[in-house]
Amino acid sequence: MLTVNPVKSLQGKFDLPSSQDLFLLAVVTAVASNQPVVIKPIKISPLLNHWCDEFSRLASFQFDSGSCTVKPISSEDATSFLMLDYDYLPYKDLIIFILLGIGKTVAFRSVSQKRIDVICETIRRYGADCEVKTFDGNPGITLSKPPSISETFKVEERDISPLMGLYLGTRSAFTLQTTFPFANPLRHLAPVFGHEISFKSAVPRENDPFARRLKMLQSATSNNQGQKFNLTCDFSHPKTSEELIEISLPGDEILSTVMLSAKCLFPKGSFVISNMPLETWAAPALSFIRKMGCKVSVQETHRTSFGSAGMFSVQKCDLVGRKVECNPSSLYSVHLPAMTVLAAFAKGQSVFRNLQDLRNDEPDGIDQLETCIRTLGARHGEMPDGIVMDGGKDFDGFDLAGNIPAHIAASFAIAGLKCMGTTTIEDETLKMRWPDFESYLSQLYDLRS
């Protein structure tokens, strides 16, 4: 059980440990590309060891001095069946579809029938097909027909990750047109393996400078209406080298959001987060706090295999409630608890929309988060596709029990730092993901007297 007491400030420098979720995505991409890699830096945790055990029949893992060498097992010797813990699996809409594309039967512990149905519906949406069988009471999915989409396919933001996963797994290519920007972890990672990704404007360039400037002003005031982009992903010709490809990881994207929210609740004092992933898909909370009125300083310090990373600090923070369209919801879900904690302490109303997909899980993802918000004491209302909150009040300490996912437990631990009394939180999953989480906090905060 984690005990959290009120603090008066948060200061110092926090160097984020490397991302465990991106480690697993790199492993699965290496398996799909049949390419040995060395991934670094690595911070071992019980969760990382759990994943290595689950994927040990697809690749070998050798840890050494902060790095991990991953060598895919040949297709003849590798397993064709995987049993995975659905609750612990990150980037589900990428990893699951990559594995299915490779030709694996993927079975899940602790998954709802609604979620299985959604996965199958998604596969069929792309012209592919699948079969579902039960293994010791656990549902498993096998791809029975590869994907096939045309350039006229009407793509939505929620489609990008599953499409890229299936086509990467089947080592094929697609081209389609979108009306929204492209933000995805594979955008930078896939080219490291020799895959080709191109994302360009489909609107002809205006040669006249005055007309070009006028068009830019019109697009800026039309909420991106009329924008069109061509996205091409070719996964058919990966590198075929026996030499190790080096994969560099940024800091933990979920922990960065948790620490970012902590600093916004305690704006006094100097606090810097380093090694923070700065790509749009990794830091949706960054745009949220800017909309809330926070002035932040972001400095890129280095590039990783997943894009830019750098330093973050808060210069001024006036939290005001805002509306957020969480699209696609898969990129927001793990960051949402920290964002709702900020909304609980912000002035005015905050609305989080486009979260209906969370209702396909068991327990219901929106209901689970609302239970925690209610336990904190924040005012909120339920919507079919989201949450509405009224913030701006003080809270007493609270007790959060049960099997709470780590990203929720960590976020509400931060809320406990701002409360007037003692807070206790069940920390089993928290210790599995971040065994040093309590020491992270104790090194940074100053207790209230």
XYZ file of C-alpha atoms in Angstrom:
449
model
C 0.000 0.000 0.000
C 1.377 3.413 -1.003
C 0.880 6.174 1.568
C 0.916 9.754 0.282
C 1.002 12.828 2.505
C 0.400 16.490 1.559
C 3.389 18.402 0.192
C 4.015 22.120 -0.318
C 6.350 22.074 -3.306
C 7.956 19.935 -5.970
C 11.443 20.822 -7.114
C 14.659 19.442 -8.531
C 15.438 17.529 -11.708
C 13.884 14.242 -12.729
C 15.585 12.145 -15.384
C 12.918 9.851 -16.792
C 13.779 6.142 -16.951
C 13.525 4.656 -20.439
C 10.131 3.707 -21.821
C 9.142 0.112 -21.134
C 6.193 0.276 -23.527
C 8.365 1.407 -26.430
C 10.825 -1.363 -25.562
C 8.117 -3.933 -26.239
C 7.012 -2.186 -29.433
C 10.630 -2.254 -30.638
C 10.838 -5.981 -29.838
C 7.677 -6.800 -31.795
C 8.816 -4.647 -34.732
C 12.174 -6.450 -34.725
C 10.391 -9.814 -34.802
C 8.151 -8.677 -37.675
C 11.221 -7.445 -39.570
C 13.315 -10.516 -38.639
C 16.103 -8.179 -37.590
C 18.322 -8.521 -34.478
C 18.582 -5.337 -32.436
C 20.235 -3.916 -29.368
C 17.871 -1.700 -27.366
C 19.136 0.883 -24.886
C 19.033 2.310 -22.346
C 17.135 -0.297 -20.350
C 15.819 -0.153 -16.797
C 14.688 -3.605 -15.699
C 11.374 -3.939 -13.879
C 9.021 -6.822 -13.024
C 6.830 -5.747 -15.962
C 9.753 -5.868 -18.392
C 10.671 -9.343 -17.165
C 7.036 -10.412 -17.569
C 7.010 -9.329 -21.213
C 10.307 -11.062 -21.927
C 8.824 -14.289 -20.548
C 5.680 -13.921 -22.681
C 7.675 -13.287 -25.865
C 10.512 -15.730 -25.157
C 9.281 -18.093 -27.881
C 9.516 -15.363 -30.507
C 12.897 -13.867 -29.597
C 15.865 -14.301 -27.277
C 16.737 -11.573 -24.765
C 20.194 -10.867 -23.371
C 20.575 -8.024 -20.864
C 23.957 -6.408 -20.366
C 25.013 -3.084 -18.813
C 21.835 -1.144 -19.443
C 21.082 -2.629 -22.854
C 19.194 -5.615 -24.223
C 20.114 -7.630 -27.316
C 17.024 -9.072 -29.001
C 17.370 -11.783 -31.642
C 14.202 -13.032 -33.384
C 13.806 -16.804 -33.484
C 13.517 -18.233 -37.004
C 9.970 -18.731 -38.270
C 10.539 -22.505 -38.340
C 11.446 -22.609 -34.643
C 9.275 -19.784 -33.288
C 5.903 -20.456 -31.722
C 2.739 -19.857 -33.720
C 0.715 -19.235 -30.548
C 0.952 -16.520 -27.904
C -0.992 -16.149 -24.655
C -0.793 -12.533 -23.478
C -2.084 -10.540 -20.510
C -4.347 -8.035 -22.242
C -4.340 -5.611 -19.307
C -0.539 -5.245 -19.333
C -0.147 -4.946 -23.107
C 0.857 -1.446 -24.340
C 0.092 0.035 -27.748
C -2.520 -2.658 -28.227
C -3.756 -1.349 -31.574
C -0.231 -1.725 -32.960
C 1.232 -4.770 -31.219
C -1.826 -7.043 -31.503
C -2.225 -6.339 -35.212
C 1.495 -6.757 -35.940
C 1.432 -10.186 -34.292
C -1.714 -11.188 -36.187
C -0.122 -10.015 -39.429
C 2.968 -12.145 -38.775
C 0.646 -15.142 -38.662
C 0.470 -15.755 -34.914
C -2.588 -16.915 -33.048
C -2.923 -14.375 -30.245
C -4.927 -15.377 -27.166
C -5.658 -13.100 -24.220
C -6.136 -13.403 -20.506
C -8.602 -10.971 -18.918
C -10.211 -9.598 -22.058
C -13.890 -8.819 -22.623
C -15.971 -10.326 -25.405
C -16.772 -6.781 -26.520
C -13.069 -6.153 -27.097
C -12.647 -9.367 -29.084
C -15.612 -8.332 -31.240
C -14.099 -4.878 -31.825
C -10.752 -6.373 -32.893
C -12.498 -8.693 -35.353
C -14.673 -5.884 -36.718
C -11.563 -3.756 -37.199
C -9.796 -6.534 -39.114
C -12.786 -6.994 -41.436
C -13.021 -3.246 -41.990
C -9.704 -3.490 -43.848
C -10.795 -6.272 -46.177
C -9.118 -8.932 -44.017
C -10.719 -11.739 -42.012
C -10.023 -13.735 -38.860
C -11.056 -16.744 -36.813
C -11.739 -16.844 -33.071
C -11.191 -19.954 -30.969
C -11.068 -20.601 -27.236
C -7.916 -21.849 -25.501
C -8.453 -22.986 -21.894
C -11.292 -20.498 -21.604
C -9.310 -17.651 -23.177
C -10.283 -16.265 -26.604
C -7.649 -16.343 -29.337
C -7.621 -14.672 -32.758
C -5.957 -15.855 -35.977
C -5.767 -13.829 -39.190
C -7.273 -15.943 -41.990
C -7.126 -13.389 -44.817
C -4.620 -10.514 -45.264
C -5.761 -6.880 -45.465
C -6.657 -5.263 -48.760
C -7.692 -1.610 -48.957
C -7.974 0.757 -51.898
C -6.774 4.342 -52.163
C -10.420 5.422 -51.829
C -10.734 3.780 -48.395
C -12.249 6.346 -46.006
C -9.710 6.328 -43.210
C -10.281 7.639 -39.682
C -7.635 8.469 -37.083
C -8.428 5.284 -35.156
C -7.519 3.237 -38.258
C -3.881 4.285 -38.598
C -2.290 2.055 -35.941
C -4.220 -1.163 -36.754
C -3.583 -0.663 -40.472
C 0.133 -0.106 -39.967
C 0.276 -3.108 -37.651
C -1.409 -5.483 -40.110
C 0.615 -4.311 -43.092
C 3.878 -4.441 -41.135
C 3.083 -7.967 -39.986
C 2.205 -9.135 -43.502
C 5.154 -7.198 -44.998
C 3.036 -5.387 -47.538
C 2.326 -1.785 -48.544
C -0.580 0.636 -48.683
C -1.305 4.183 -49.796
C -4.264 6.217 -48.626
C -5.403 9.794 -48.233
C -6.093 11.391 -44.857
C -7.535 14.696 -43.698
C -5.605 14.776 -40.411
C -1.946 14.919 -39.290
C 0.005 11.692 -38.867
C 1.221 10.925 -35.337
C 2.332 7.374 -34.595
C 5.243 5.631 -32.806
C 6.113 3.731 -35.995
C 6.692 6.924 -37.964
C 10.278 7.130 -36.715
C 10.853 3.516 -35.658
C 9.884 1.728 -38.890
C 12.492 3.503 -41.091
C 15.217 2.298 -38.701
C 14.390 -1.206 -39.962
C 14.445 -0.107 -43.608
C 10.691 0.324 -43.980
C 9.476 3.308 -45.986
C 6.935 5.801 -44.649
C 5.941 8.914 -46.561
C 3.471 11.558 -45.405
C 3.001 14.528 -47.722
C 0.392 17.153 -48.455
C -1.971 16.190 -51.259
C -2.883 19.827 -51.911
C -0.932 21.303 -54.863
C 1.605 23.896 -53.777
C 0.698 27.468 -54.658
C 3.586 29.135 -56.502
C 2.521 32.721 -55.923
C 3.838 33.844 -52.466
C 0.852 36.124 -51.784
C -1.685 33.437 -52.715
C 0.246 30.890 -50.632
C 0.159 33.185 -47.600
C -3.570 33.783 -48.076
C -4.220 30.041 -48.264
C -2.239 29.490 -45.039
C -4.323 32.120 -43.235
C -7.547 30.584 -44.513
C -6.541 27.098 -43.391
C -5.541 28.417 -39.955
C -9.034 29.844 -39.422
C -10.947 26.901 -40.882
C -9.967 24.338 -38.237
C -7.849 22.320 -40.715
C -10.811 21.830 -43.065
C -9.736 21.104 -46.614
C -6.362 19.647 -45.664
C -5.455 16.438 -47.424
C -2.396 14.238 -47.021
C -1.059 11.176 -48.792
C 0.224 8.455 -46.452
C 2.308 5.659 -47.953
C 3.689 2.803 -45.853
C 5.846 0.152 -47.531
C 6.893 -2.674 -45.208
C 7.777 -5.138 -47.980
C 11.556 -4.575 -48.097
C 13.068 -4.411 -44.579
C 16.797 -4.507 -43.967
C 18.283 -8.002 -44.163
C 21.429 -7.508 -42.124
C 22.730 -9.916 -39.505
C 24.404 -6.977 -37.780
C 22.631 -5.529 -34.773
C 20.542 -2.411 -35.352
C 20.711 -0.018 -32.401
C 17.385 1.180 -31.015
C 17.531 4.133 -28.626
C 14.615 4.689 -26.260
C 13.283 8.005 -24.929
C 11.989 8.371 -21.399
C 8.811 6.732 -20.138
C 5.931 8.582 -21.823
C 3.354 7.675 -19.151
C 5.597 8.643 -16.248
C 6.425 11.909 -18.027
C 2.714 12.810 -18.083
C 2.374 11.905 -14.396
C 5.351 14.090 -13.426
C 4.218 16.869 -15.737
C 0.831 16.959 -14.003
C 2.545 16.946 -10.613
C 4.508 20.064 -11.466
C 1.381 21.828 -12.749
C -0.242 21.245 -9.347
C 2.823 22.718 -7.580
C 4.041 25.560 -9.817
C 6.367 27.123 -7.238
C 9.994 26.051 -7.303
C 12.221 24.889 -10.123
C 11.451 21.436 -11.484
C 12.859 20.056 -14.738
C 11.942 16.794 -16.465
C 14.659 15.461 -18.769
C 14.658 12.679 -21.365
C 10.990 13.448 -22.031
C 9.568 12.155 -25.349
C 8.325 15.173 -27.289
C 6.472 13.642 -30.231
C 2.749 14.427 -30.444
C 1.633 10.815 -29.933
C 3.751 10.519 -26.763
C 2.756 13.762 -25.052
C -0.949 14.592 -25.552
C -1.025 16.095 -22.052
C 1.466 18.745 -23.177
C -1.036 20.412 -25.504
C -3.723 20.023 -22.818
C -1.824 21.965 -20.144
C -0.976 24.672 -22.665
C -4.690 25.074 -23.380
C -5.293 25.211 -19.622
C -3.086 28.297 -19.369
C 0.311 26.878 -18.442
C 3.402 28.453 -19.944
C 6.014 25.783 -20.462
C 9.555 25.584 -21.731
C 10.425 22.655 -23.979
C 13.932 22.101 -25.314
C 14.931 19.238 -27.598
C 18.221 17.737 -26.399
C 18.581 14.563 -28.458
C 17.002 12.270 -31.025
C 15.954 8.698 -30.372
C 14.644 5.892 -32.571
C 11.167 7.148 -31.659
C 11.764 10.806 -32.447
C 12.810 13.818 -30.410
C 13.322 13.926 -26.647
C 14.322 16.736 -24.355
C 13.788 18.865 -21.268
C 10.547 20.282 -19.913
C 9.807 22.870 -17.251
C 6.789 24.941 -16.179
C 7.277 28.701 -16.142
C 3.747 29.727 -15.152
C 0.660 27.709 -14.363
C -2.958 28.903 -14.154
C -5.126 25.829 -14.542
C -8.418 26.517 -16.320
C -10.756 23.759 -17.480
C -10.781 22.895 -21.169
C -12.504 20.591 -23.642
C -10.453 17.793 -25.212
C -11.310 15.608 -28.192
C -9.359 12.439 -27.354
C -8.824 11.284 -30.911
C -7.652 8.621 -31.377
C -8.584 7.420 -27.906
C -5.877 4.722 -27.968
C -3.166 7.403 -27.742
C -4.950 9.231 -24.903
C -6.128 6.386 -22.683
C -2.964 5.938 -20.577
C -2.521 9.723 -20.211
C -6.161 10.420 -19.378
C -6.004 9.764 -15.586
C -3.311 12.419 -15.087
C -5.293 14.840 -17.254
C -8.447 14.277 -15.175
C -6.461 14.912 -11.986
C -5.437 18.297 -13.389
C -9.065 18.955 -14.331
C -10.148 18.215 -10.746
C -7.975 21.058 -9.427
C -8.527 23.451 -12.364
C -10.970 26.351 -12.353
C -14.115 25.729 -14.347
C -15.296 22.799 -16.397
C -13.287 20.239 -18.361
C -14.753 17.839 -20.906
C -13.074 14.726 -22.308
C -14.796 13.327 -25.413
C -14.406 10.497 -27.944
C -13.671 7.869 -25.288
C -16.470 5.456 -26.168
C -13.963 2.751 -27.111
C -12.959 2.464 -23.428
C -16.423 1.048 -22.720
C -15.470 -2.106 -24.624
C -13.088 -3.192 -21.860
C -13.819 -5.081 -18.662
C -14.062 -3.280 -16.337
C -15.528 -0.406 -18.339
C -12.628 2.050 -18.764
C -14.730 5.174 -18.254
C -16.537 3.731 -15.216
C -13.228 2.675 -13.660
C -11.771 6.158 -14.000
C -14.964 7.813 -12.748
C -14.844 5.620 -9.635
C -11.393 7.025 -8.861
C -12.547 10.597 -9.563
C -15.509 10.065 -7.231
C -13.208 8.669 -4.526
C -11.027 11.769 -4.822
C -14.160 13.857 -4.274
C -14.217 15.757 -7.558
C -17.517 16.730 -9.162
C -18.113 14.963 -12.448
C -20.798 13.833 -14.832
C -21.051 10.831 -17.109
C -21.476 10.923 -20.875
C -21.778 7.991 -23.301
C -18.437 8.888 -24.870
C -16.569 10.687 -22.117
C -16.353 12.553 -18.831
C -17.299 16.089 -17.778
C -15.702 17.558 -14.630
C -16.091 20.684 -12.501
C -12.845 21.538 -10.738
C -11.376 24.192 -8.533
C -11.887 22.908 -4.999
C -9.807 21.435 -2.185
C -9.963 17.755 -1.302
C -9.291 15.638 1.750
C -7.127 12.558 1.576
C -8.721 9.409 0.167
C -8.260 5.641 0.002
C -8.035 3.922 -3.389
C -8.228 0.139 -3.195
C -8.569 -2.687 -5.690
C -6.622 -3.839 -8.728
C -5.916 -0.387 -10.144
C -3.836 -0.071 -13.352
C -0.449 1.530 -12.747
C -1.113 4.663 -14.814
C -4.270 5.363 -12.777
C -2.619 4.615 -9.423
C 0.336 6.900 -10.201
C -1.897 9.752 -11.360
C -4.073 9.670 -8.253
C -0.991 9.406 -6.058
C -0.085 12.810 -7.494
C -3.577 14.037 -6.587
C -2.936 12.818 -3.045
C 0.076 15.127 -2.770
C -2.279 18.093 -3.240
C -4.955 16.896 -0.784
C -5.257 18.071 2.820
C -5.041 14.652 4.471
C -3.321 11.301 4.080
C -4.007 9.225 0.964
C -3.490 5.479 0.563
C -3.394 3.683 -2.782
C -3.182 -0.017 -3.642
C 0.200 -0.237 -5.351
C 0.626 -3.808 -6.620
C 0.506 -2.859 -10.308
C 2.402 0.349 -9.570
C 5.350 -1.613 -8.161
C 5.267 -3.970 -11.126
C 5.719 -1.115 -13.601
C 7.692 1.397 -11.520
C 9.157 -0.322 -8.437
C 10.947 2.943 -7.525
C 7.890 5.193 -7.847
C 7.699 6.061 -4.141
C 11.375 7.012 -4.053
C 10.922 9.145 -7.196
C 8.381 11.256 -5.319
C 10.234 11.404 -2.002
C 13.329 12.834 -3.719
C 11.368 15.686 -5.286
C 8.769 16.994 -2.853
C 8.905 19.065 0.308
C 6.387 17.955 2.958
C 3.936 20.403 4.462
C 4.735 21.280 8.049
